[in-house]
Amino acid sequence: LPLLRSLSYFRQAKDRGIRWDLNLARLSLLLAAVSVFGLALTRHSTSFAVVIGLSSLGSGFTPTVQSFALEAYRRRGGTESGRLFGALAVVQVLGAQVLGPLIFGFIFAESIEELPKLIFWVAVFLFAFAFIVMLFVRVPHDHSSHLEVPNDHE
């Protein structure tokens, strides 16, 4: 029984960094959702400034998710991190510079006269949905030690 406890403690200590990344990504999404929710409700410049400041706290999502993805990729035996970051960059560019402006521009153009704050509510929904999805993400087991390549140069 003491051996099992020490192994459990070792695994928890080893997972501390990746768990921190996962929880920070979740917190960043939650703060982003709360800040956009605040933007939808704000009516004064002071509260607008406070909410914008809060939104900056949600900006840690992208680098934290990249760190989490790299460690999860390594744990699954991945060795080509360049491909991982290339794929993440493609997804980010498609979302942030192609599809995002197209979708949000369309929503804004169609709703500005009747529902001027609809764009904020759509953003709140998307951030909340992303947060809920992130709650289902789990830290993968570390299988990389089983996949090590033997060194032939010894």
Short mmCIF file of N, CA and C in Angstrom, two decimals:
data_model
loop_
_atom_site.label_atom_id
_atom_site.label_comp_id
_atom_site.label_asym_id
_atom_site.label_seq_id
_atom_site.Cartn_x
_atom_site.Cartn_y
_atom_site.Cartn_z
N LEU A 1 0.81 -1.20 0.00
CA LEU A 1 0.00 0.00 0.00
C LEU A 1 0.85 1.27 0.00
N PRO A 2 1.94 1.36 0.80
CA PRO A 2 2.78 2.55 0.73
C PRO A 2 3.41 2.74 -0.65
N LEU A 3 3.75 1.64 -1.31
CA LEU A 3 4.32 1.73 -2.65
C LEU A 3 3.32 2.35 -3.62
N LEU A 4 2.05 1.94 -3.54
CA LEU A 4 1.02 2.51 -4.40
C LEU A 4 0.83 4.00 -4.13
N ARG A 5 0.90 4.40 -2.88
CA ARG A 5 0.78 5.82 -2.55
C ARG A 5 1.94 6.61 -3.14
N SER A 6 3.15 6.07 -3.05
CA SER A 6 4.30 6.80 -3.58
C SER A 6 4.22 6.88 -5.10
N LEU A 7 3.75 5.84 -5.76
CA LEU A 7 3.57 5.89 -7.21
C LEU A 7 2.50 6.90 -7.60
N SER A 8 1.43 6.95 -6.83
CA SER A 8 0.37 7.92 -7.08
C SER A 8 0.89 9.33 -6.90
N TYR A 9 1.68 9.55 -5.85
CA TYR A 9 2.26 10.88 -5.60
C TYR A 9 3.20 11.25 -6.74
N PHE A 10 4.02 10.30 -7.20
CA PHE A 10 4.94 10.55 -8.30
C PHE A 10 4.19 10.96 -9.55
N ARG A 11 3.11 10.27 -9.86
CA ARG A 11 2.33 10.59 -11.05
C ARG A 11 1.70 11.98 -10.92
N GLN A 12 1.18 12.31 -9.73
CA GLN A 12 0.59 13.62 -9.53
C GLN A 12 1.64 14.72 -9.68
N ALA A 13 2.84 14.49 -9.15
CA ALA A 13 3.90 15.48 -9.28
C ALA A 13 4.33 15.63 -10.73
N LYS A 14 4.39 14.52 -11.44
CA LYS A 14 4.78 14.54 -12.85
C LYS A 14 3.73 15.24 -13.72
N ASP A 15 2.47 15.13 -13.33
CA ASP A 15 1.38 15.73 -14.10
C ASP A 15 1.10 17.18 -13.70
N ARG A 16 1.78 17.70 -12.71
CA ARG A 16 1.46 19.02 -12.19
C ARG A 16 1.52 20.10 -13.28
N GLY A 17 2.54 20.09 -14.13
CA GLY A 17 2.68 21.12 -15.16
C GLY A 17 1.56 21.07 -16.20
N ILE A 18 1.25 19.89 -16.68
CA ILE A 18 0.22 19.78 -17.71
C ILE A 18 -1.17 20.05 -17.12
N ARG A 19 -1.37 19.67 -15.87
CA ARG A 19 -2.66 19.99 -15.22
C ARG A 19 -2.80 21.50 -15.02
N TRP A 20 -1.70 22.16 -14.68
CA TRP A 20 -1.71 23.62 -14.54
C TRP A 20 -2.11 24.25 -15.88
N ASP A 21 -1.52 23.80 -16.97
CA ASP A 21 -1.84 24.33 -18.29
C ASP A 21 -3.32 24.14 -18.62
N LEU A 22 -3.83 22.95 -18.36
CA LEU A 22 -5.23 22.66 -18.66
C LEU A 22 -6.16 23.55 -17.84
N ASN A 23 -5.89 23.68 -16.56
CA ASN A 23 -6.74 24.52 -15.71
C ASN A 23 -6.62 26.00 -16.05
N LEU A 24 -5.43 26.44 -16.43
CA LEU A 24 -5.26 27.83 -16.84
C LEU A 24 -5.99 28.11 -18.15
N ALA A 25 -6.00 27.16 -19.07
CA ALA A 25 -6.75 27.32 -20.31
C ALA A 25 -8.24 27.42 -20.01
N ARG A 26 -8.72 26.59 -19.12
CA ARG A 26 -10.14 26.65 -18.73
C ARG A 26 -10.47 27.99 -18.10
N LEU A 27 -9.62 28.44 -17.18
CA LEU A 27 -9.84 29.73 -16.52
C LEU A 27 -9.80 30.87 -17.52
N SER A 28 -8.90 30.82 -18.48
CA SER A 28 -8.82 31.86 -19.50
C SER A 28 -10.10 31.93 -20.32
N LEU A 29 -10.64 30.77 -20.68
CA LEU A 29 -11.90 30.75 -21.42
C LEU A 29 -13.05 31.31 -20.59
N LEU A 30 -13.08 30.94 -19.32
CA LEU A 30 -14.12 31.45 -18.44
C LEU A 30 -14.03 32.97 -18.29
N LEU A 31 -12.81 33.49 -18.11
CA LEU A 31 -12.63 34.93 -18.01
C LEU A 31 -13.00 35.64 -19.31
N ALA A 32 -12.69 35.03 -20.44
CA ALA A 32 -13.08 35.61 -21.72
C ALA A 32 -14.59 35.66 -21.86
N ALA A 33 -15.27 34.60 -21.46
CA ALA A 33 -16.74 34.57 -21.52
C ALA A 33 -17.35 35.62 -20.60
N VAL A 34 -16.82 35.73 -19.39
CA VAL A 34 -17.33 36.71 -18.43
C VAL A 34 -17.09 38.13 -18.93
N SER A 35 -15.93 38.37 -19.53
CA SER A 35 -15.65 39.73 -20.01
C SER A 35 -16.55 40.11 -21.19
N VAL A 36 -16.79 39.19 -22.10
CA VAL A 36 -17.70 39.50 -23.21
C VAL A 36 -19.13 39.65 -22.70
N PHE A 37 -19.50 38.86 -21.72
CA PHE A 37 -20.80 39.02 -21.07
C PHE A 37 -20.91 40.42 -20.47
N GLY A 38 -19.84 40.87 -19.82
CA GLY A 38 -19.81 42.22 -19.27
C GLY A 38 -19.91 43.28 -20.35
N LEU A 39 -19.26 43.06 -21.49
CA LEU A 39 -19.37 44.00 -22.60
C LEU A 39 -20.80 44.11 -23.11
N ALA A 40 -21.49 42.99 -23.11
CA ALA A 40 -22.89 43.01 -23.58
C ALA A 40 -23.78 43.80 -22.63
N LEU A 41 -23.41 43.85 -21.36
CA LEU A 41 -24.25 44.52 -20.37
C LEU A 41 -23.82 45.95 -20.04
N THR A 42 -22.61 46.31 -20.36
CA THR A 42 -22.07 47.62 -19.95
C THR A 42 -22.78 48.79 -20.64
N ARG A 43 -22.90 49.88 -19.88
CA ARG A 43 -23.54 51.09 -20.40
C ARG A 43 -22.70 52.34 -20.14
N HIS A 44 -21.62 52.21 -19.39
CA HIS A 44 -20.81 53.36 -19.03
C HIS A 44 -19.35 53.11 -19.39
N SER A 45 -18.62 54.18 -19.61
CA SER A 45 -17.22 54.04 -20.02
C SER A 45 -16.36 53.43 -18.92
N THR A 46 -16.67 53.70 -17.67
CA THR A 46 -15.88 53.13 -16.57
C THR A 46 -16.03 51.62 -16.52
N SER A 47 -17.26 51.15 -16.59
CA SER A 47 -17.46 49.70 -16.56
C SER A 47 -16.90 49.05 -17.83
N PHE A 48 -16.95 49.77 -18.94
CA PHE A 48 -16.36 49.27 -20.18
C PHE A 48 -14.85 49.08 -20.01
N ALA A 49 -14.18 50.04 -19.39
CA ALA A 49 -12.74 49.94 -19.17
C ALA A 49 -12.40 48.77 -18.24
N VAL A 50 -13.20 48.57 -17.21
CA VAL A 50 -12.97 47.45 -16.29
C VAL A 50 -13.13 46.12 -17.01
N VAL A 51 -14.16 46.01 -17.83
CA VAL A 51 -14.41 44.76 -18.56
C VAL A 51 -13.31 44.49 -19.58
N ILE A 52 -12.84 45.53 -20.24
CA ILE A 52 -11.74 45.36 -21.20
C ILE A 52 -10.48 44.88 -20.46
N GLY A 53 -10.24 45.44 -19.28
CA GLY A 53 -9.11 44.96 -18.48
C GLY A 53 -9.26 43.50 -18.10
N LEU A 54 -10.47 43.11 -17.76
CA LEU A 54 -10.74 41.71 -17.42
C LEU A 54 -10.51 40.81 -18.64
N SER A 55 -10.86 41.30 -19.81
CA SER A 55 -10.69 40.48 -21.02
C SER A 55 -9.23 40.17 -21.29
N SER A 56 -8.33 41.05 -20.86
CA SER A 56 -6.91 40.76 -21.07
C SER A 56 -6.46 39.55 -20.26
N LEU A 57 -7.15 39.28 -19.15
CA LEU A 57 -6.80 38.10 -18.35
C LEU A 57 -7.16 36.80 -19.06
N GLY A 58 -8.05 36.87 -20.02
CA GLY A 58 -8.42 35.69 -20.78
C GLY A 58 -7.51 35.44 -21.97
N SER A 59 -6.51 36.29 -22.17
CA SER A 59 -5.65 36.15 -23.34
C SER A 59 -4.63 35.02 -23.21
N GLY A 60 -4.57 34.38 -22.07
CA GLY A 60 -3.61 33.29 -21.89
C GLY A 60 -4.04 31.98 -22.51
N PHE A 61 -5.20 31.95 -23.12
CA PHE A 61 -5.73 30.70 -23.65
C PHE A 61 -4.84 30.08 -24.73
N THR A 62 -4.49 30.85 -25.74
CA THR A 62 -3.75 30.29 -26.88
C THR A 62 -2.39 29.72 -26.48
N PRO A 63 -1.53 30.48 -25.79
CA PRO A 63 -0.24 29.86 -25.44
C PRO A 63 -0.37 28.70 -24.47
N THR A 64 -1.36 28.75 -23.60
CA THR A 64 -1.54 27.66 -22.65
C THR A 64 -2.02 26.40 -23.35
N VAL A 65 -2.93 26.54 -24.29
CA VAL A 65 -3.40 25.38 -25.04
C VAL A 65 -2.27 24.80 -25.89
N GLN A 66 -1.42 25.66 -26.43
CA GLN A 66 -0.28 25.16 -27.21
C GLN A 66 0.67 24.37 -26.33
N SER A 67 0.90 24.84 -25.12
CA SER A 67 1.76 24.12 -24.19
C SER A 67 1.13 22.78 -23.81
N PHE A 68 -0.16 22.80 -23.53
CA PHE A 68 -0.87 21.56 -23.20
C PHE A 68 -0.82 20.59 -24.37
N ALA A 69 -1.08 21.08 -25.57
CA ALA A 69 -1.08 20.21 -26.76
C ALA A 69 0.29 19.59 -26.99
N LEU A 70 1.35 20.37 -26.80
CA LEU A 70 2.69 19.84 -27.00
C LEU A 70 2.99 18.72 -26.01
N GLU A 71 2.64 18.92 -24.75
CA GLU A 71 2.90 17.88 -23.74
C GLU A 71 2.02 16.65 -23.99
N ALA A 72 0.76 16.86 -24.35
CA ALA A 72 -0.12 15.73 -24.64
C ALA A 72 0.39 14.97 -25.86
N TYR A 73 0.86 15.69 -26.86
CA TYR A 73 1.42 15.07 -28.06
C TYR A 73 2.66 14.24 -27.71
N ARG A 74 3.53 14.78 -26.87
CA ARG A 74 4.73 14.07 -26.45
C ARG A 74 4.36 12.81 -25.66
N ARG A 75 3.34 12.93 -24.81
CA ARG A 75 2.92 11.78 -23.99
C ARG A 75 2.35 10.66 -24.85
N ARG A 76 1.81 10.99 -25.99
CA ARG A 76 1.26 9.97 -26.90
C ARG A 76 2.31 9.43 -27.85
N GLY A 77 3.55 9.86 -27.66
CA GLY A 77 4.64 9.34 -28.48
C GLY A 77 5.00 10.21 -29.66
N GLY A 78 4.41 11.39 -29.77
CA GLY A 78 4.72 12.28 -30.88
C GLY A 78 6.11 12.85 -30.76
N THR A 79 6.81 12.94 -31.88
CA THR A 79 8.18 13.46 -31.88
C THR A 79 8.36 14.64 -32.82
N GLU A 80 7.41 14.92 -33.65
CA GLU A 80 7.54 16.00 -34.63
C GLU A 80 6.69 17.19 -34.18
N SER A 81 7.22 17.96 -33.24
CA SER A 81 6.46 19.08 -32.69
C SER A 81 6.23 20.17 -33.74
N GLY A 82 7.07 20.25 -34.73
CA GLY A 82 6.88 21.23 -35.80
C GLY A 82 5.58 21.01 -36.55
N ARG A 83 5.26 19.76 -36.79
CA ARG A 83 3.98 19.44 -37.45
C ARG A 83 2.80 19.82 -36.58
N LEU A 84 2.92 19.56 -35.28
CA LEU A 84 1.85 19.92 -34.35
C LEU A 84 1.62 21.43 -34.37
N PHE A 85 2.69 22.21 -34.24
CA PHE A 85 2.53 23.66 -34.22
C PHE A 85 2.09 24.20 -35.58
N GLY A 86 2.48 23.54 -36.66
CA GLY A 86 1.99 23.92 -37.98
C GLY A 86 0.49 23.72 -38.10
N ALA A 87 0.00 22.58 -37.61
CA ALA A 87 -1.44 22.31 -37.65
C ALA A 87 -2.20 23.28 -36.76
N LEU A 88 -1.66 23.57 -35.57
CA LEU A 88 -2.30 24.54 -34.68
C LEU A 88 -2.34 25.92 -35.31
N ALA A 89 -1.29 26.30 -36.01
CA ALA A 89 -1.25 27.60 -36.67
C ALA A 89 -2.29 27.70 -37.78
N VAL A 90 -2.45 26.62 -38.54
CA VAL A 90 -3.47 26.62 -39.60
C VAL A 90 -4.86 26.78 -39.01
N VAL A 91 -5.16 26.05 -37.94
CA VAL A 91 -6.46 26.15 -37.29
C VAL A 91 -6.67 27.56 -36.75
N GLN A 92 -5.64 28.13 -36.13
CA GLN A 92 -5.76 29.47 -35.57
C GLN A 92 -5.98 30.53 -36.66
N VAL A 93 -5.26 30.44 -37.75
CA VAL A 93 -5.43 31.40 -38.83
C VAL A 93 -6.82 31.27 -39.46
N LEU A 94 -7.25 30.03 -39.69
CA LEU A 94 -8.60 29.85 -40.25
C LEU A 94 -9.68 30.44 -39.35
N GLY A 95 -9.54 30.23 -38.04
CA GLY A 95 -10.54 30.74 -37.11
C GLY A 95 -10.46 32.23 -36.89
N ALA A 96 -9.26 32.75 -36.70
CA ALA A 96 -9.10 34.15 -36.32
C ALA A 96 -9.08 35.12 -37.49
N GLN A 97 -8.63 34.66 -38.66
CA GLN A 97 -8.46 35.60 -39.77
C GLN A 97 -9.33 35.30 -40.98
N VAL A 98 -9.95 34.14 -41.01
CA VAL A 98 -10.80 33.82 -42.17
C VAL A 98 -12.25 33.64 -41.73
N LEU A 99 -12.54 32.56 -41.02
CA LEU A 99 -13.92 32.26 -40.65
C LEU A 99 -14.49 33.21 -39.60
N GLY A 100 -13.69 33.56 -38.59
CA GLY A 100 -14.17 34.44 -37.53
C GLY A 100 -14.68 35.77 -38.05
N PRO A 101 -13.85 36.52 -38.78
CA PRO A 101 -14.33 37.80 -39.31
C PRO A 101 -15.51 37.64 -40.28
N LEU A 102 -15.50 36.57 -41.05
CA LEU A 102 -16.59 36.34 -41.99
C LEU A 102 -17.91 36.10 -41.25
N ILE A 103 -17.89 35.22 -40.27
CA ILE A 103 -19.11 34.89 -39.53
C ILE A 103 -19.57 36.05 -38.67
N PHE A 104 -18.64 36.63 -37.90
CA PHE A 104 -19.02 37.73 -37.03
C PHE A 104 -19.38 38.98 -37.83
N GLY A 105 -18.74 39.20 -38.95
CA GLY A 105 -19.11 40.32 -39.82
C GLY A 105 -20.52 40.18 -40.36
N PHE A 106 -20.87 38.97 -40.77
CA PHE A 106 -22.21 38.70 -41.26
C PHE A 106 -23.25 38.91 -40.16
N ILE A 107 -22.97 38.37 -38.97
CA ILE A 107 -23.90 38.53 -37.84
C ILE A 107 -24.06 40.00 -37.49
N PHE A 108 -22.97 40.73 -37.46
CA PHE A 108 -23.03 42.15 -37.13
C PHE A 108 -23.83 42.93 -38.17
N ALA A 109 -23.55 42.67 -39.44
CA ALA A 109 -24.24 43.39 -40.51
C ALA A 109 -25.74 43.12 -40.51
N GLU A 110 -26.12 41.89 -40.21
CA GLU A 110 -27.53 41.52 -40.25
C GLU A 110 -28.30 41.92 -38.99
N SER A 111 -27.60 42.15 -37.89
CA SER A 111 -28.31 42.38 -36.63
C SER A 111 -28.12 43.77 -36.04
N ILE A 112 -27.30 44.61 -36.62
CA ILE A 112 -26.95 45.88 -36.00
C ILE A 112 -28.15 46.80 -35.81
N GLU A 113 -29.09 46.77 -36.71
CA GLU A 113 -30.23 47.69 -36.60
C GLU A 113 -31.24 47.23 -35.54
N GLU A 114 -31.54 45.96 -35.48
CA GLU A 114 -32.56 45.47 -34.55
C GLU A 114 -31.99 44.94 -33.23
N LEU A 115 -30.87 44.26 -33.28
CA LEU A 115 -30.24 43.67 -32.09
C LEU A 115 -28.75 44.04 -32.07
N PRO A 116 -28.43 45.27 -31.68
CA PRO A 116 -27.03 45.72 -31.78
C PRO A 116 -26.05 44.95 -30.89
N LYS A 117 -26.51 44.31 -29.86
CA LYS A 117 -25.59 43.57 -28.97
C LYS A 117 -25.59 42.06 -29.23
N LEU A 118 -26.25 41.64 -30.29
CA LEU A 118 -26.29 40.21 -30.60
C LEU A 118 -24.90 39.63 -30.78
N ILE A 119 -24.00 40.39 -31.38
CA ILE A 119 -22.66 39.89 -31.63
C ILE A 119 -21.95 39.52 -30.32
N PHE A 120 -22.22 40.28 -29.25
CA PHE A 120 -21.64 39.96 -27.95
C PHE A 120 -22.23 38.67 -27.39
N TRP A 121 -23.53 38.50 -27.54
CA TRP A 121 -24.18 37.30 -27.02
C TRP A 121 -23.73 36.05 -27.78
N VAL A 122 -23.47 36.19 -29.06
CA VAL A 122 -22.93 35.05 -29.83
C VAL A 122 -21.54 34.70 -29.32
N ALA A 123 -20.73 35.73 -29.05
CA ALA A 123 -19.39 35.48 -28.52
C ALA A 123 -19.45 34.83 -27.13
N VAL A 124 -20.37 35.29 -26.29
CA VAL A 124 -20.54 34.67 -24.97
C VAL A 124 -20.89 33.20 -25.12
N PHE A 125 -21.81 32.90 -26.02
CA PHE A 125 -22.21 31.52 -26.25
C PHE A 125 -21.02 30.68 -26.72
N LEU A 126 -20.23 31.20 -27.65
CA LEU A 126 -19.10 30.44 -28.18
C LEU A 126 -18.03 30.21 -27.11
N PHE A 127 -17.74 31.24 -26.31
CA PHE A 127 -16.76 31.07 -25.23
C PHE A 127 -17.27 30.07 -24.19
N ALA A 128 -18.55 30.17 -23.85
CA ALA A 128 -19.12 29.24 -22.87
C ALA A 128 -19.11 27.81 -23.41
N PHE A 129 -19.42 27.65 -24.68
CA PHE A 129 -19.38 26.33 -25.30
C PHE A 129 -17.95 25.77 -25.28
N ALA A 130 -16.98 26.61 -25.62
CA ALA A 130 -15.58 26.17 -25.60
C ALA A 130 -15.15 25.80 -24.19
N PHE A 131 -15.62 26.56 -23.20
CA PHE A 131 -15.30 26.25 -21.80
C PHE A 131 -15.87 24.89 -21.41
N ILE A 132 -17.10 24.64 -21.79
CA ILE A 132 -17.73 23.35 -21.46
C ILE A 132 -16.99 22.20 -22.15
N VAL A 133 -16.60 22.39 -23.39
CA VAL A 133 -15.83 21.36 -24.09
C VAL A 133 -14.50 21.12 -23.37
N MET A 134 -13.85 22.20 -22.91
CA MET A 134 -12.57 22.05 -22.21
C MET A 134 -12.71 21.29 -20.88
N LEU A 135 -13.90 21.31 -20.30
CA LEU A 135 -14.13 20.55 -19.07
C LEU A 135 -14.03 19.05 -19.30
N PHE A 136 -14.24 18.61 -20.54
CA PHE A 136 -14.18 17.19 -20.87
C PHE A 136 -12.78 16.74 -21.31
N VAL A 137 -11.86 17.68 -21.45
CA VAL A 137 -10.49 17.34 -21.83
C VAL A 137 -9.78 16.78 -20.61
N ARG A 138 -9.10 15.69 -20.78
CA ARG A 138 -8.38 15.04 -19.69
C ARG A 138 -6.89 14.97 -20.01
N VAL A 139 -6.09 14.91 -18.97
CA VAL A 139 -4.65 14.75 -19.13
C VAL A 139 -4.37 13.32 -19.56
N PRO A 140 -3.69 13.14 -20.68
CA PRO A 140 -3.42 11.77 -21.13
C PRO A 140 -2.32 11.12 -20.28
N HIS A 141 -2.35 9.79 -20.23
CA HIS A 141 -1.30 9.05 -19.55
C HIS A 141 -0.01 9.19 -20.35
N ASP A 142 1.09 9.15 -19.67
CA ASP A 142 2.38 9.32 -20.32
C ASP A 142 2.86 7.96 -20.85
N HIS A 143 2.73 7.78 -22.15
CA HIS A 143 3.18 6.55 -22.80
C HIS A 143 4.53 6.73 -23.48
N SER A 144 5.12 7.91 -23.36
CA SER A 144 6.34 8.21 -24.09
C SER A 144 7.53 7.39 -23.59
N SER A 145 7.55 7.01 -22.33
CA SER A 145 8.68 6.22 -21.82
C SER A 145 8.71 4.82 -22.43
N HIS A 146 7.56 4.33 -22.88
CA HIS A 146 7.49 3.01 -23.50
C HIS A 146 7.88 3.06 -24.97
N LEU A 147 7.95 4.27 -25.52
CA LEU A 147 8.20 4.41 -26.95
C LEU A 147 9.59 4.94 -27.26
N GLU A 148 10.48 4.94 -26.29
CA GLU A 148 11.81 5.49 -26.51
C GLU A 148 12.57 4.66 -27.54
N VAL A 149 13.33 5.38 -28.37
CA VAL A 149 14.12 4.73 -29.41
C VAL A 149 15.46 4.34 -28.80
N PRO A 150 15.89 3.09 -29.00
CA PRO A 150 17.19 2.69 -28.44
C PRO A 150 18.32 3.45 -29.11
N ASN A 151 19.34 3.76 -28.35
CA ASN A 151 20.48 4.50 -28.86
C ASN A 151 21.50 3.51 -29.42
N ASP A 152 21.76 3.56 -30.73
CA ASP A 152 22.67 2.64 -31.40
C ASP A 152 24.12 3.08 -31.33
N HIS A 153 24.37 4.28 -30.81
CA HIS A 153 25.72 4.84 -30.82
C HIS A 153 26.52 4.48 -29.57
N GLU A 154 26.00 3.64 -28.72
CA GLU A 154 26.73 3.28 -27.50
C GLU A 154 27.64 2.13 -27.71
#
